[in-house]
XYZ file of N, CA, C and O in Angstrom:
556
model
N -22.064 4.094 -4.731
C -20.798 4.580 -5.237
C -19.894 3.371 -5.457
O -19.764 2.528 -4.580
N -19.310 3.300 -6.624
C -18.421 2.195 -6.949
C -17.065 2.324 -6.261
O -16.744 3.352 -5.649
N -16.261 1.284 -6.387
C -14.957 1.241 -5.705
C -14.034 2.366 -6.181
O -13.386 3.022 -5.369
N -13.981 2.616 -7.484
C -13.111 3.672 -8.002
C -13.652 5.054 -7.629
O -12.882 5.951 -7.265
N -14.966 5.204 -7.679
C -15.568 6.471 -7.243
C -15.234 6.734 -5.777
O -14.909 7.864 -5.399
N -15.308 5.686 -4.966
C -14.982 5.833 -3.543
C -13.513 6.213 -3.358
O -13.191 7.066 -2.526
N -12.617 5.608 -4.133
C -11.196 5.937 -4.029
C -10.947 7.404 -4.388
O -10.148 8.088 -3.743
N -11.645 7.894 -5.409
C -11.504 9.292 -5.809
C -12.096 10.205 -4.734
O -11.463 11.171 -4.294
N -13.320 9.887 -4.275
C -13.964 10.735 -3.262
C -13.181 10.736 -1.956
O -13.129 11.763 -1.270
N -12.543 9.634 -1.615
C -11.727 9.582 -0.396
C -10.665 10.668 -0.444
O -10.428 11.367 0.548
N -10.060 10.851 -1.581
C -9.028 11.890 -1.727
C -9.646 13.287 -1.683
O -9.114 14.185 -1.034
N -10.755 13.466 -2.357
C -11.415 14.781 -2.360
C -11.807 15.165 -0.932
O -11.581 16.297 -0.495
N -12.385 14.221 -0.179
C -12.763 14.499 1.212
C -11.536 14.734 2.087
O -11.515 15.639 2.911
N -10.518 13.914 1.917
C -9.315 14.020 2.756
C -8.605 15.356 2.536
O -8.189 16.005 3.495
N -8.476 15.768 1.298
C -7.760 17.010 0.998
C -8.595 18.239 1.322
O -8.043 19.317 1.538
N -9.919 18.110 1.312
C -10.836 19.174 1.732
C -10.555 20.518 1.047
O -10.499 21.562 1.686
N -10.344 20.453 -0.263
C -10.104 21.655 -1.078
C -10.387 21.284 -2.521
O -10.459 20.093 -2.864
N -10.557 22.262 -3.386
C -10.749 21.943 -4.803
C -9.507 21.232 -5.375
O -8.379 21.642 -5.098
N -9.741 20.148 -6.118
C -8.648 19.346 -6.660
C -8.774 19.216 -8.168
O -9.862 19.323 -8.725
N -7.645 18.958 -8.814
C -7.642 18.726 -10.254
C -7.595 17.228 -10.540
O -7.232 16.426 -9.661
N -7.949 16.881 -11.761
C -7.842 15.491 -12.202
C -6.397 15.015 -12.028
O -6.144 13.912 -11.537
N -5.435 15.852 -12.405
C -4.018 15.490 -12.336
C -3.615 15.141 -10.896
O -2.895 14.164 -10.668
N -4.051 15.936 -9.910
C -3.696 15.657 -8.504
C -4.245 14.306 -8.062
O -3.536 13.520 -7.425
N -5.499 14.048 -8.391
C -6.110 12.774 -8.006
C -5.397 11.632 -8.725
O -5.072 10.605 -8.118
N -5.126 11.816 -10.012
C -4.431 10.798 -10.804
C -3.086 10.443 -10.173
O -2.787 9.258 -9.961
N -2.286 11.439 -9.877
C -0.944 11.183 -9.336
C -1.004 10.438 -8.011
O -0.182 9.563 -7.742
N -1.992 10.751 -7.185
C -2.121 10.055 -5.911
C -2.611 8.620 -6.119
O -2.102 7.694 -5.491
N -3.586 8.433 -7.005
C -4.081 7.084 -7.288
C -3.007 6.201 -7.904
O -2.968 4.993 -7.654
N -2.126 6.788 -8.707
C -1.076 6.014 -9.372
C -0.071 5.428 -8.390
O 0.690 4.530 -8.752
N -0.057 5.888 -7.153
C 0.802 5.286 -6.135
C 0.287 3.904 -5.747
O 1.023 3.093 -5.200
N -1.017 3.641 -6.013
C -1.636 2.366 -5.643
C -1.958 1.469 -6.824
O -2.065 0.264 -6.674
N -2.189 2.066 -7.997
C -2.667 1.296 -9.153
C -2.290 1.994 -10.442
O -2.017 3.189 -10.451
N -2.336 1.234 -11.514
C -2.126 1.798 -12.836
C -3.476 2.320 -13.327
O -4.449 1.563 -13.385
N -3.529 3.608 -13.652
C -4.792 4.218 -14.048
C -4.514 5.377 -15.004
O -3.505 6.062 -14.873
N -5.403 5.556 -15.956
C -5.222 6.587 -16.980
C -5.881 7.905 -16.555
O -6.867 7.919 -15.821
N -5.329 8.993 -17.065
C -5.872 10.332 -16.825
C -7.351 10.380 -17.214
O -8.185 10.895 -16.464
N -7.671 9.828 -18.384
C -9.057 9.893 -18.865
C -10.019 9.114 -17.968
O -11.182 9.476 -17.849
N -9.526 8.069 -17.332
C -10.367 7.297 -16.408
C -10.735 8.156 -15.203
O -11.898 8.222 -14.801
N -9.740 8.838 -14.621
C -9.987 9.706 -13.466
C -10.900 10.863 -13.870
O -11.826 11.230 -13.136
N -10.679 11.407 -15.061
C -11.516 12.499 -15.557
C -12.970 12.034 -15.697
O -13.907 12.741 -15.282
N -13.172 10.839 -16.227
C -14.520 10.285 -16.380
C -15.171 10.046 -15.021
O -16.351 10.352 -14.823
N -14.411 9.512 -14.068
C -14.954 9.258 -12.726
C -15.383 10.576 -12.081
O -16.476 10.683 -11.515
N -14.534 11.598 -12.158
C -14.895 12.896 -11.572
C -16.098 13.515 -12.291
O -16.968 14.105 -11.647
N -16.182 13.338 -13.605
C -17.348 13.824 -14.333
C -18.609 13.085 -13.883
O -19.657 13.701 -13.669
N -18.513 11.767 -13.709
C -19.653 10.986 -13.219
C -20.074 11.439 -11.822
O -21.270 11.559 -11.530
N -19.088 11.690 -10.953
C -19.396 12.169 -9.598
C -20.058 13.543 -9.659
O -20.952 13.839 -8.854
N -19.649 14.357 -10.603
C -20.288 15.661 -10.793
C -21.732 15.471 -11.255
O -22.653 16.116 -10.724
N -21.950 14.585 -12.205
C -23.308 14.318 -12.706
C -24.209 13.766 -11.596
O -25.406 14.066 -11.565
N -23.649 12.982 -10.688
C -24.418 12.404 -9.573
C -24.629 13.401 -8.437
O -25.353 13.114 -7.493
N -23.950 14.548 -8.495
C -24.121 15.560 -7.464
C -23.195 15.451 -6.269
O -23.386 16.144 -5.267
N -22.169 14.602 -6.353
C -21.249 14.437 -5.224
C -20.146 15.490 -5.201
O -19.598 15.784 -4.148
N -19.808 16.044 -6.384
C -18.806 17.110 -6.451
C -19.345 18.247 -7.320
O -20.190 18.040 -8.181
N -18.852 19.443 -7.043
C -19.111 20.576 -7.941
C -17.782 20.902 -8.599
O -16.723 20.541 -8.082
N -17.851 21.582 -9.721
C -16.604 21.904 -10.410
C -16.599 23.346 -10.871
O -17.637 23.920 -11.178
N -15.399 23.905 -10.867
C -15.159 25.271 -11.335
C -14.111 25.193 -12.431
O -13.096 24.523 -12.276
N -14.370 25.912 -13.486
C -13.422 25.947 -14.594
C -12.189 26.751 -14.191
O -12.295 27.806 -13.564
N -11.028 26.192 -14.523
C -9.761 26.889 -14.275
C -8.890 26.687 -15.508
O -8.277 25.634 -15.676
N -8.886 27.671 -16.378
C -8.178 27.518 -17.651
C -8.891 26.488 -18.498
O -10.096 26.553 -18.701
N -8.137 25.483 -18.956
C -8.720 24.417 -19.769
C -9.152 23.216 -18.939
O -9.614 22.214 -19.492
N -9.012 23.299 -17.633
C -9.351 22.168 -16.762
C -10.405 22.596 -15.737
O -10.824 23.747 -15.700
N -10.800 21.643 -14.930
C -11.730 21.908 -13.829
C -11.044 21.613 -12.508
O -10.142 20.778 -12.423
N -11.525 22.292 -11.482
C -11.197 21.930 -10.102
C -12.486 21.399 -9.495
O -13.539 22.005 -9.627
N -12.370 20.250 -8.821
C -13.531 19.573 -8.229
C -13.488 19.686 -6.715
O -12.423 19.574 -6.113
N -14.675 19.856 -6.134
C -14.778 20.000 -4.678
C -16.002 19.218 -4.193
O -17.048 19.220 -4.848
N -15.871 18.557 -3.049
C -16.977 17.771 -2.498
C -18.162 18.674 -2.162
O -17.985 19.782 -1.661
N -19.356 18.177 -2.440
C -20.579 18.904 -2.124
C -20.946 18.689 -0.648
O -21.457 19.589 0.003
N -20.678 17.493 -0.133
C -20.963 17.214 1.278
C -19.815 16.398 1.871
O -18.873 16.032 1.170
N -19.923 16.097 3.137
C -18.856 15.391 3.848
C -18.994 13.872 3.704
O -20.052 13.364 3.329
N -17.934 13.181 4.045
C -17.993 11.712 4.054
C -19.003 11.240 5.098
O -19.709 10.256 4.883
N -19.096 11.942 6.219
C -20.071 11.575 7.250
C -21.493 11.670 6.705
O -22.334 10.804 6.964
N -21.779 12.713 5.925
C -23.108 12.861 5.325
C -23.378 11.736 4.327
O -24.498 11.217 4.243
N -22.351 11.337 3.586
C -22.491 10.221 2.644
C -22.798 8.929 3.404
O -23.708 8.178 3.035
N -22.057 8.665 4.471
C -22.292 7.458 5.271
C -23.695 7.475 5.866
O -24.387 6.453 5.874
N -24.129 8.635 6.352
C -25.478 8.752 6.914
C -26.534 8.474 5.848
O -27.537 7.799 6.122
N -26.325 8.975 4.647
C -27.280 8.733 3.557
C -27.343 7.244 3.215
O -28.428 6.703 2.962
N -26.194 6.561 3.217
C -26.182 5.119 2.960
C -26.959 4.366 4.038
O -27.754 3.468 3.731
N -26.710 4.723 5.300
C -27.414 4.056 6.397
C -28.910 4.319 6.318
O -29.729 3.407 6.495
N -29.293 5.554 6.038
C -30.709 5.897 5.942
C -31.372 5.146 4.792
O -32.486 4.635 4.933
N -30.686 5.066 3.657
C -31.238 4.358 2.511
C -31.437 2.881 2.829
O -32.497 2.313 2.549
N -30.440 2.265 3.429
C -30.549 0.846 3.785
C -31.662 0.631 4.808
O -32.465 -0.306 4.680
N -31.732 1.496 5.793
C -32.751 1.358 6.841
C -34.144 1.552 6.277
O -35.081 0.829 6.622
N -34.313 2.508 5.380
C -35.643 2.791 4.836
C -36.153 1.664 3.939
O -37.344 1.567 3.678
N -35.269 0.801 3.475
C -35.686 -0.324 2.639
C -36.136 -1.532 3.453
O -36.667 -2.493 2.899
N -35.969 -1.478 4.764
C -36.352 -2.598 5.617
C -37.863 -2.624 5.816
O -38.495 -1.584 5.980
N -38.426 -3.822 5.826
C -39.853 -3.933 6.124
C -40.101 -3.940 7.633
O -41.240 -3.881 8.077
N -39.023 -4.006 8.427
C -39.135 -3.958 9.882
C -37.975 -3.105 10.414
O -36.943 -3.636 10.821
N -38.143 -1.768 10.406
C -37.044 -0.882 10.810
C -36.501 -1.157 12.215
O -35.291 -1.086 12.422
N -37.370 -1.492 13.170
C -36.892 -1.760 14.533
C -35.972 -2.983 14.548
O -34.897 -2.955 15.163
N -36.361 -4.044 13.858
C -35.527 -5.254 13.812
C -34.208 -4.962 13.098
O -33.155 -5.476 13.500
N -34.258 -4.138 12.048
C -33.030 -3.782 11.335
C -32.082 -3.036 12.257
O -30.871 -3.295 12.253
N -32.610 -2.102 13.051
C -31.757 -1.365 13.985
C -31.166 -2.282 15.045
O -29.986 -2.182 15.378
N -31.979 -3.187 15.564
C -31.489 -4.125 16.583
C -30.358 -4.979 16.010
O -29.317 -5.164 16.646
N -30.546 -5.476 14.796
C -29.496 -6.274 14.158
C -28.243 -5.433 13.919
O -27.119 -5.884 14.148
N -28.433 -4.185 13.472
C -27.301 -3.288 13.236
C -26.546 -3.017 14.530
O -25.319 -3.109 14.576
N -27.269 -2.709 15.612
C -26.621 -2.448 16.901
C -25.858 -3.688 17.371
O -24.799 -3.575 17.979
N -26.392 -4.867 17.099
C -25.730 -6.111 17.479
C -24.406 -6.324 16.765
O -23.531 -7.035 17.253
N -24.248 -5.721 15.592
C -23.008 -5.849 14.820
C -21.942 -4.859 15.264
O -20.782 -4.982 14.879
N -22.321 -3.868 16.068
C -21.397 -2.798 16.437
C -20.381 -3.243 17.469
O -20.692 -4.032 18.360
N -19.203 -2.679 17.354
C -18.178 -2.883 18.382
C -18.532 -1.985 19.574
O -19.381 -1.098 19.467
N -17.870 -2.206 20.691
C -18.117 -1.362 21.865
C -17.778 0.093 21.547
O -18.480 1.018 21.972
N -16.735 0.322 20.780
C -16.356 1.681 20.396
C -17.461 2.341 19.552
O -17.786 3.514 19.741
N -18.045 1.576 18.649
C -19.134 2.107 17.821
C -20.380 2.399 18.672
O -21.053 3.408 18.461
N -20.670 1.509 19.635
C -21.824 1.753 20.519
C -21.607 3.020 21.351
O -22.525 3.794 21.572
N -20.379 3.242 21.798
C -20.085 4.462 22.550
C -20.246 5.688 21.653
O -20.798 6.705 22.081
N -19.805 5.599 20.415
C -19.987 6.705 19.470
C -21.479 6.977 19.252
O -21.904 8.134 19.170
N -22.286 5.923 19.196
C -23.733 6.077 19.048
C -24.324 6.774 20.276
O -25.122 7.711 20.149
N -23.916 6.346 21.469
C -24.407 6.995 22.695
C -24.019 8.475 22.711
O -24.831 9.342 23.057
N -22.787 8.775 22.319
C -22.331 10.170 22.257
C -23.173 10.969 21.263
O -23.570 12.099 21.536
N -23.446 10.378 20.106
C -24.240 11.063 19.083
C -25.662 11.328 19.577
O -26.208 12.414 19.354
N -26.245 10.359 20.260
C -27.603 10.547 20.794
C -27.616 11.674 21.813
O -28.516 12.516 21.817
N -26.593 11.725 22.676
C -26.512 12.822 23.652
C -26.427 14.175 22.948
O -27.069 15.138 23.354
N -25.664 14.256 21.877
C -25.517 15.509 21.136
C -26.841 15.903 20.492
O -27.262 17.060 20.571
N -27.514 14.944 19.870
C -28.786 15.229 19.201
C -29.851 15.641 20.213
O -30.626 16.560 19.969
N -29.884 14.982 21.359
C -30.879 15.311 22.374
C -30.611 16.667 23.006
O -31.539 17.328 23.440
N -29.372 17.070 23.071
C -29.025 18.372 23.621
C -28.988 18.369 25.134
O -29.405 17.424 25.789
N -28.498 19.473 25.691
C -28.317 19.540 27.149
C -29.640 19.544 27.924
O -29.694 19.059 29.034
N -30.713 20.062 27.343
C -31.969 20.122 28.088
C -32.510 18.733 28.396
O -33.084 18.509 29.449
N -32.321 17.757 27.523
C -32.817 16.408 27.752
C -31.995 15.704 28.815
O -32.542 15.100 29.725
N -30.668 15.802 28.720
C -29.826 15.102 29.689
C -29.839 15.792 31.050
O -29.565 15.169 32.058
N -30.190 17.077 31.119
C -30.211 17.799 32.392
C -31.494 17.548 33.173
O -31.575 17.876 34.349
N -32.512 16.953 32.544
C -33.789 16.739 33.213
C -33.713 15.663 34.281
O -34.497 15.669 35.216
N -32.834 14.748 34.136
C -32.718 13.672 35.104
C -33.555 12.483 34.700
O -34.447 12.581 33.867
N -33.320 11.331 35.339
C -33.969 10.098 34.922
C -35.473 10.081 35.164
O -36.206 9.492 34.412
N -35.945 10.758 36.219
C -37.379 10.668 36.504
C -38.236 11.372 35.465
O -39.348 10.962 35.213
N -37.724 12.423 34.821
C -38.532 13.128 33.826
C -38.278 12.625 32.421
O -39.083 12.859 31.541
N -37.192 11.891 32.212
C -36.905 11.426 30.858
C -37.396 9.999 30.629
O -37.320 9.494 29.536
N -37.909 9.349 31.669
C -38.412 7.990 31.510
C -39.716 8.014 30.723
O -40.503 8.953 30.833
N -39.962 6.984 29.905
C -41.194 6.955 29.143
C -42.412 6.798 30.045
O -42.333 6.228 31.127
N -43.532 7.305 29.593
C -44.791 7.183 30.308
C -45.237 5.733 30.224
O -45.412 5.209 29.134
N -45.462 5.052 31.364
C -45.820 3.639 31.310
C -47.148 3.391 30.597
O -47.408 2.298 30.133
N -48.011 4.396 30.457
C -49.286 4.222 29.794
C -49.217 4.427 28.296
O -50.229 4.302 27.607
N -48.058 4.752 27.772
C -47.971 4.997 26.330
C -47.184 3.897 25.644
O -46.427 3.177 26.263
N -47.397 3.770 24.361
C -46.662 2.801 23.568
C -45.556 3.530 22.827
O -45.615 4.743 22.676
N -44.548 2.820 22.337
C -43.382 3.488 21.734
C -43.694 4.457 20.604
O -42.971 5.401 20.392
N -44.788 4.265 19.853
C -45.056 5.179 18.756
C -45.721 6.461 19.224
O -46.082 7.298 18.409
N -45.916 6.623 20.510
C -46.478 7.841 21.069
C -47.975 7.753 21.340
O -48.565 8.632 21.945
N -48.611 6.679 20.919
C -50.045 6.525 21.144
C -50.335 6.024 22.537
O -49.438 5.628 23.270
N -51.574 6.052 22.939
C -51.976 5.542 24.253
C -52.454 4.120 24.136
O -52.934 3.684 23.101
N -52.351 3.373 25.239
C -52.846 1.997 25.265
C -54.327 1.978 25.491
O -54.910 2.793 26.089
């Protein structure tokens, strides 16, 4: 997603409702000089890419996000990670770049994904089997 597409999507996600080209234009004009047709083209491109859906309202459209900003960020991370020839090393490098706040958010997310049954088992049952390797195979 380009810089202008991101600026438009930021507003669509933030407002969390169907928006018109005019609404996005007026908000963007507080930061930069931009034409109505430019915003209309960007929203049309985002529609073609599948990031927004649109409903006709009179002679105009109202645009609404198809997914959340979190889903977009996750897709970017997944795409970048899947392009690595060494996913484990990529994750280690990524974790090394994280702030303590980001690492805590990661720990919280892992707890949520694992669910209460995993964290309620206790350390003795959640420890890896010493005879197995990380990919689940046996030594």
